JSON list of C-alpha atoms in Angstrom, two decimals:
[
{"chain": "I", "resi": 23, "resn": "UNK", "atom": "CA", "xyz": [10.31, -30.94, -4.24]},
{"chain": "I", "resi": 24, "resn": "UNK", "atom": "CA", "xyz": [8.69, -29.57, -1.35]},
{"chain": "I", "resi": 25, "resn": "UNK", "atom": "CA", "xyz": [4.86, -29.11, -0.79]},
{"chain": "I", "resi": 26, "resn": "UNK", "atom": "CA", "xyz": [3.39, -27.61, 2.21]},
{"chain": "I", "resi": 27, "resn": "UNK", "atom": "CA", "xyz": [0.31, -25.80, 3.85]},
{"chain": "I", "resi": 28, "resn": "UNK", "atom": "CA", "xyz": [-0.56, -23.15, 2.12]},
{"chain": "I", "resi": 29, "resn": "UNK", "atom": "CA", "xyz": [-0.20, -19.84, 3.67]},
{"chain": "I", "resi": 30, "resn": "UNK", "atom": "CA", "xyz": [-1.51, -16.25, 3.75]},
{"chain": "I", "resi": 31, "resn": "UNK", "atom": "CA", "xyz": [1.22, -14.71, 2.07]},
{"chain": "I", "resi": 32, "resn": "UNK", "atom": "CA", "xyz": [0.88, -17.31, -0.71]},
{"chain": "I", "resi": 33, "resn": "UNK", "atom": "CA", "xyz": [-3.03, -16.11, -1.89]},
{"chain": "I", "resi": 34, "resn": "UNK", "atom": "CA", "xyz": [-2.38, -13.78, -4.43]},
{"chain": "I", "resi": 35, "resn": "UNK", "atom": "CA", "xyz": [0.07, -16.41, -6.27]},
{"chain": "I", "resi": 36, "resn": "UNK", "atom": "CA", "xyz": [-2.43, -18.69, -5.61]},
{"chain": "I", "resi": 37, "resn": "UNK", "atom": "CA", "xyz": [-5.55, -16.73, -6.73]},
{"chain": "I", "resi": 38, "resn": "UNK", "atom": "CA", "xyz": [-3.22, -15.96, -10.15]},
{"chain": "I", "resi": 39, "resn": "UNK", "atom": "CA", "xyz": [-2.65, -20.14, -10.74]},
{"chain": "I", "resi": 40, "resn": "UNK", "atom": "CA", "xyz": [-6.70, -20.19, -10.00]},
{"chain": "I", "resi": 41, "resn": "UNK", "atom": "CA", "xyz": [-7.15, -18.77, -13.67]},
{"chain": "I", "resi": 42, "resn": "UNK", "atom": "CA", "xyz": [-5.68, -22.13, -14.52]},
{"chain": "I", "resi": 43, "resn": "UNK", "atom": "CA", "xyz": [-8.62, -24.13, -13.52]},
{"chain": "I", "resi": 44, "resn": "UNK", "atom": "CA", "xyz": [-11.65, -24.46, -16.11]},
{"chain": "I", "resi": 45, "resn": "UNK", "atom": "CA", "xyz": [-13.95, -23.95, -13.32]},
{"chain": "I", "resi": 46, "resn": "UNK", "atom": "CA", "xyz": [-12.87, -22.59, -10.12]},
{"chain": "I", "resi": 47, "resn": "UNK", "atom": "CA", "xyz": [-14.17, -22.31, -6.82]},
{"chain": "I", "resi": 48, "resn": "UNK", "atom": "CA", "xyz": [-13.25, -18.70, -5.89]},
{"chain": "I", "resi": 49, "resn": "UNK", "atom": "CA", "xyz": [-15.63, -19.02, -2.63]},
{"chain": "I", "resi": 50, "resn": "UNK", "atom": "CA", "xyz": [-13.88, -22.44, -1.69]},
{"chain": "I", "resi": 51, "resn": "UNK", "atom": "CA", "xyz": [-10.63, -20.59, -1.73]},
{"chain": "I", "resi": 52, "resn": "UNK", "atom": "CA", "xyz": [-12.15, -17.45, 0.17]},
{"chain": "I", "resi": 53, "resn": "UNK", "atom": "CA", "xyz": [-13.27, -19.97, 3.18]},
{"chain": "I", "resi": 54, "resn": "UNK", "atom": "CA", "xyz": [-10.11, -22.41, 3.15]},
{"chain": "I", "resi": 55, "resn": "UNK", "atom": "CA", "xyz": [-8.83, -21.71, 6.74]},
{"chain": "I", "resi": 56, "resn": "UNK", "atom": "CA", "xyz": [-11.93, -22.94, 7.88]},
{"chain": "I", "resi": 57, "resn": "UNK", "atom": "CA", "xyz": [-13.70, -25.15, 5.46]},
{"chain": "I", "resi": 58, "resn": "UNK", "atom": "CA", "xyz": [-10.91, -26.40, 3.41]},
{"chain": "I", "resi": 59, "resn": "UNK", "atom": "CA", "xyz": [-7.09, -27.94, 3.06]},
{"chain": "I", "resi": 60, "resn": "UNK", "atom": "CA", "xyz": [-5.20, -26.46, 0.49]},
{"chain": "I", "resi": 61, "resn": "UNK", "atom": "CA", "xyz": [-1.08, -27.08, 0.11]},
{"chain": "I", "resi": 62, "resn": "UNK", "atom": "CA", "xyz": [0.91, -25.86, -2.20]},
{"chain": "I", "resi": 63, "resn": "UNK", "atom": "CA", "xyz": [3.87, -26.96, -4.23]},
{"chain": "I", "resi": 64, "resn": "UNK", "atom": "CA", "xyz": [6.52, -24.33, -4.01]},
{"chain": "I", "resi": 65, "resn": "UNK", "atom": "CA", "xyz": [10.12, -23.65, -5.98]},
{"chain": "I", "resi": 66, "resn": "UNK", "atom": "CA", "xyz": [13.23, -23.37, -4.90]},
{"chain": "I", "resi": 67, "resn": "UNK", "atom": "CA", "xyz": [12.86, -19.79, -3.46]},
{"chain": "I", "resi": 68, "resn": "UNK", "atom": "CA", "xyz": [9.47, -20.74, -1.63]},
{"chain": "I", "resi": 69, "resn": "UNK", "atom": "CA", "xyz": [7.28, -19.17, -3.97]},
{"chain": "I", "resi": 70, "resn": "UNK", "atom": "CA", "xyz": [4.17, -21.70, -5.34]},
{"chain": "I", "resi": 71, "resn": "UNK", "atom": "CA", "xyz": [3.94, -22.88, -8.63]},
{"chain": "I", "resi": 72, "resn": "UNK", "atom": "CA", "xyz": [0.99, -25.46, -8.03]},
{"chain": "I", "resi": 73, "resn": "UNK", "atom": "CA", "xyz": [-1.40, -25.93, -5.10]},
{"chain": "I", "resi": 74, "resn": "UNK", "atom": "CA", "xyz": [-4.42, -28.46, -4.49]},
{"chain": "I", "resi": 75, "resn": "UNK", "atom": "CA", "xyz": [-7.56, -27.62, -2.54]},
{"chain": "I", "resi": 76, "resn": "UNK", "atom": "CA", "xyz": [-9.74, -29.57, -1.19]},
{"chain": "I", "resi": 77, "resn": "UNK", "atom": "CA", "xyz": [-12.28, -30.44, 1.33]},
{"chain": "I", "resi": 78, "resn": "UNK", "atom": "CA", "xyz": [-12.63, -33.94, 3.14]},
{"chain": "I", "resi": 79, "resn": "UNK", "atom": "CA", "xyz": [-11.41, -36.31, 0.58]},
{"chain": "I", "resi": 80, "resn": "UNK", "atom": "CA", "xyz": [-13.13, -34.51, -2.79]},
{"chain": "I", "resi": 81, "resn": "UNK", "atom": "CA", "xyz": [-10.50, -32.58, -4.43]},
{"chain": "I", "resi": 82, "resn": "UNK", "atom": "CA", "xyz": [-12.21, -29.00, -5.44]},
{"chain": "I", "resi": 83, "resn": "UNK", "atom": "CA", "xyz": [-8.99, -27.62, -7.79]},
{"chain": "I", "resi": 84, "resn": "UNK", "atom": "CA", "xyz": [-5.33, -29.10, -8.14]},
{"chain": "I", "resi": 85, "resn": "UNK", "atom": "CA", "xyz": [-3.28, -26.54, -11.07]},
{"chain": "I", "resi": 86, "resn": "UNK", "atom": "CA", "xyz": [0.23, -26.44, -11.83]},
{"chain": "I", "resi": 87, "resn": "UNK", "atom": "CA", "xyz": [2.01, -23.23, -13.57]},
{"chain": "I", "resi": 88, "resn": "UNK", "atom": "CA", "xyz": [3.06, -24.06, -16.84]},
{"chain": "I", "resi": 89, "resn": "UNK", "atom": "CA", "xyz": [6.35, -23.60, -16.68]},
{"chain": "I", "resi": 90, "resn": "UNK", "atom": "CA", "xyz": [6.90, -25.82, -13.44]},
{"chain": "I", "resi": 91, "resn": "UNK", "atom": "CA", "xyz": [4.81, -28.51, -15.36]},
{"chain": "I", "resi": 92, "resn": "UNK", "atom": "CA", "xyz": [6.02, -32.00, -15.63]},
{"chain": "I", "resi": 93, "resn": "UNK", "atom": "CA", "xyz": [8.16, -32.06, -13.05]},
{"chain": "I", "resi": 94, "resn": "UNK", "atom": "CA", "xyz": [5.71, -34.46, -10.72]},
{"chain": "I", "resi": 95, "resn": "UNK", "atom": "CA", "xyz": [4.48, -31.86, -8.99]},
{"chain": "I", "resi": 96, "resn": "UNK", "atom": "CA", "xyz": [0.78, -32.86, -9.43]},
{"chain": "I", "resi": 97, "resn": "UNK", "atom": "CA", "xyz": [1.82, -35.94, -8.56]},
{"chain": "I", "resi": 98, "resn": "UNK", "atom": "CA", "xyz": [3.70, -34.51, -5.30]},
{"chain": "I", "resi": 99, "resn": "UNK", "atom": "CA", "xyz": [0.61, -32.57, -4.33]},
{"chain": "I", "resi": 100, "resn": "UNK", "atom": "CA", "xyz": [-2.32, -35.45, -5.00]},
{"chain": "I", "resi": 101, "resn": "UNK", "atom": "CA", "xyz": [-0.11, -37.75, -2.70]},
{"chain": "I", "resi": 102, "resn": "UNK", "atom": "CA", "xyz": [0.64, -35.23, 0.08]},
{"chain": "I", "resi": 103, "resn": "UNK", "atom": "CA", "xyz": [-3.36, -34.52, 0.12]},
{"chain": "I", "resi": 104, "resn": "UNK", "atom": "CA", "xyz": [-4.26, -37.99, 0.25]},
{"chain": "I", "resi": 105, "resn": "UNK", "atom": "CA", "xyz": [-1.32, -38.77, 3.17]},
{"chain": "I", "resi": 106, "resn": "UNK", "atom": "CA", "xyz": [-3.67, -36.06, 5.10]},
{"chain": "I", "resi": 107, "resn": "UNK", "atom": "CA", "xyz": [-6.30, -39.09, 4.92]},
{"chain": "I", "resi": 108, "resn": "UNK", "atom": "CA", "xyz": [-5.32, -42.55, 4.78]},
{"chain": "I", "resi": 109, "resn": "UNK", "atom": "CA", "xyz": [-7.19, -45.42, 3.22]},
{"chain": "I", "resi": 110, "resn": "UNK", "atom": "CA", "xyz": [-9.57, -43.04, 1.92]},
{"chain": "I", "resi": 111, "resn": "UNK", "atom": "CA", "xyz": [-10.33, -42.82, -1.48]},
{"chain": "I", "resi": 112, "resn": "UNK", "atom": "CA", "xyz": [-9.86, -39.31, -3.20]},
{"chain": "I", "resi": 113, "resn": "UNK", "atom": "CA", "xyz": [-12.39, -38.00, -5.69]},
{"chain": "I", "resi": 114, "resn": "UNK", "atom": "CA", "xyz": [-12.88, -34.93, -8.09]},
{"chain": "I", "resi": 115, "resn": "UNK", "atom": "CA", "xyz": [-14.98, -33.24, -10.56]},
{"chain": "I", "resi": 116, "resn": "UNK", "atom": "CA", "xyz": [-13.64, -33.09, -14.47]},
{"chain": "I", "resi": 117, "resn": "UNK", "atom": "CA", "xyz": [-15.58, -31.46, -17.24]},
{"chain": "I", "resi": 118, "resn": "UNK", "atom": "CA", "xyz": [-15.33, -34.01, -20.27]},
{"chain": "I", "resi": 119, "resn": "UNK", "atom": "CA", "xyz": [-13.98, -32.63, -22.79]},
{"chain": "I", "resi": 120, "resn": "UNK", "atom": "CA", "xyz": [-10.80, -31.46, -20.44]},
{"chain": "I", "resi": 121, "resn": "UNK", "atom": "CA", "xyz": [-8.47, -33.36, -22.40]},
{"chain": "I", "resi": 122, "resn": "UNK", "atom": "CA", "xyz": [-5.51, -32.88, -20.69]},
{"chain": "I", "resi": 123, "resn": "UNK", "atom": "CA", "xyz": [-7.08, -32.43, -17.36]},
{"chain": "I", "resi": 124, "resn": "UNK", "atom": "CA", "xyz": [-8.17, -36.25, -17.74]},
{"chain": "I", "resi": 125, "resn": "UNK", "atom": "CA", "xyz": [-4.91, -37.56, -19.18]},
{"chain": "I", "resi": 126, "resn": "UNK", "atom": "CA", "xyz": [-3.56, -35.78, -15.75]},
{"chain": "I", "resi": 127, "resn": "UNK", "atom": "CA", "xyz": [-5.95, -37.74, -13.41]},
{"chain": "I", "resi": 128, "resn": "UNK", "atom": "CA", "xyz": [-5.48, -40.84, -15.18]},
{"chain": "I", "resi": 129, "resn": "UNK", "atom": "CA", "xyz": [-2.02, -40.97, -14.93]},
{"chain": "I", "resi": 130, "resn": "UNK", "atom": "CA", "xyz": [-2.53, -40.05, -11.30]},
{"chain": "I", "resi": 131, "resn": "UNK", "atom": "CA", "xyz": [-4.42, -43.27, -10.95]},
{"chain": "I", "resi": 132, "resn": "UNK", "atom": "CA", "xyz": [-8.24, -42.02, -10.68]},
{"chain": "I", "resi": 133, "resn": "UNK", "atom": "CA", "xyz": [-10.37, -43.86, -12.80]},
{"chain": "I", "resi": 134, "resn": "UNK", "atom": "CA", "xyz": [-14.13, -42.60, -14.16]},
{"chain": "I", "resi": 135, "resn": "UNK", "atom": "CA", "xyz": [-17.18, -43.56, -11.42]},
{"chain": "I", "resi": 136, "resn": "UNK", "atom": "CA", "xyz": [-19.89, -41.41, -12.76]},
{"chain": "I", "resi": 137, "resn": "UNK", "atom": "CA", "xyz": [-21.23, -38.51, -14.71]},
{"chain": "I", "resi": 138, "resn": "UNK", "atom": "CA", "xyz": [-22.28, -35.75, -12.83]},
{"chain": "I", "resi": 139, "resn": "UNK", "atom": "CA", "xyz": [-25.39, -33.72, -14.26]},
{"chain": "I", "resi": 140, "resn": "UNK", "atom": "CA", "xyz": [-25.42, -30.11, -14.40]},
{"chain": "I", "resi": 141, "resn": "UNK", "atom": "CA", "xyz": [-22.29, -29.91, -12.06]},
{"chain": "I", "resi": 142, "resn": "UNK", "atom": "CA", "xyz": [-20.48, -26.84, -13.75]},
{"chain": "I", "resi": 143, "resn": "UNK", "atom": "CA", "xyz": [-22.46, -24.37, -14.60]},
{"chain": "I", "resi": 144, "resn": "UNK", "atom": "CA", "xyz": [-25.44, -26.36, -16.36]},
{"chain": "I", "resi": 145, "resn": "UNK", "atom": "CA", "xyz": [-22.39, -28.61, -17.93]},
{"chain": "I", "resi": 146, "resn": "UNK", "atom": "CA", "xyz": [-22.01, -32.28, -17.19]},
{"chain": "I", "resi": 147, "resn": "UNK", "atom": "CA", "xyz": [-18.61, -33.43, -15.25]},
{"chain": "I", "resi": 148, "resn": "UNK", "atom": "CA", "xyz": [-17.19, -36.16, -14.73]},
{"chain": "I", "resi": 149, "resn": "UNK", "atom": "CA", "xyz": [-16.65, -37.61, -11.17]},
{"chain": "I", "resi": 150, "resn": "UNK", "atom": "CA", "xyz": [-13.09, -39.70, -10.83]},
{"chain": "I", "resi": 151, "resn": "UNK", "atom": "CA", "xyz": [-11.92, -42.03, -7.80]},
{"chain": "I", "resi": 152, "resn": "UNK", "atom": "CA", "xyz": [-8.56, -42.54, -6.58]},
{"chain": "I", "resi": 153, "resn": "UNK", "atom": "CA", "xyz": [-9.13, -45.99, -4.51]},
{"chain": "I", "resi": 154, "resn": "UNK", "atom": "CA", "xyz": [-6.65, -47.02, -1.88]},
{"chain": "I", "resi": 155, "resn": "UNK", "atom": "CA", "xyz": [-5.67, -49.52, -3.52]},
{"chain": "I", "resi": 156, "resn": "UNK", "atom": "CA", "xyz": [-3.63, -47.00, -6.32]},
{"chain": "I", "resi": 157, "resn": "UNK", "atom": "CA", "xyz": [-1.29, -45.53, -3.74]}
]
């Protein structure tokens, strides 16, 4: 399984898999290049089917294409982020009633810190941390 940088030619993929995520960052992804790291996980003909994007160590969006889920590719792209920093702990944003979303993470290793007031929209999340101690 191969992840890499992202690239221009990969957006509009990309921007399609964004509809994925409950609530997107659509002027995160806009800025990347400059502000941002985002890699993708690609198939077998280079085309991506899951990308992560992030800034520092906070991860803003990680989604996966159905039909190339559960095939460790979340997995594939959480530990190629955090290989970008070492010994840092990774964290992200979850609404809480994201069911799946959250069985995702944990399995992932992040485990619940806080809850974040009005962070989506007027909606509560929930903040996760992936310590260095998981990896």
């Amino acid at each position: 399984m191969t992840v890499r940088v992202a690239r221009p030619a990969d957006e509009t993929a990309i921007e399609s898999m964004q509809s994925l995520v409950s609530h997107p960052s659509p002027e995160l992804f806009d800025a990347w290049p400059a502000v941002g790291t985002l890699l993708v996980s690609v198939d077998d003909d280079d085309q991506p089917v899951g990308y992560v994007l992030g800034v520092g160590t906070h991860l803003a969006e990680l989604a996966v294409s159905p039909d190339a889920r559960r095939e460790g590719r979340a997995t594939a792209l959480v530990e190629a982020y955090h290989d970008r920093h070492p010994g840092s702990s990774l964290t992200l944003l979850v609404h809480p009633e994201n069911e799946g979303a959250r069985a995702c993470y944990d399995a992932l290793g992040f485990r619940h810190d806080d809850r974040i007031g009005g962070a989506f929209d007027g909606e509560d999340a929930i903040r996760l941390v992936r310590s260095t101690d998981c990896v």
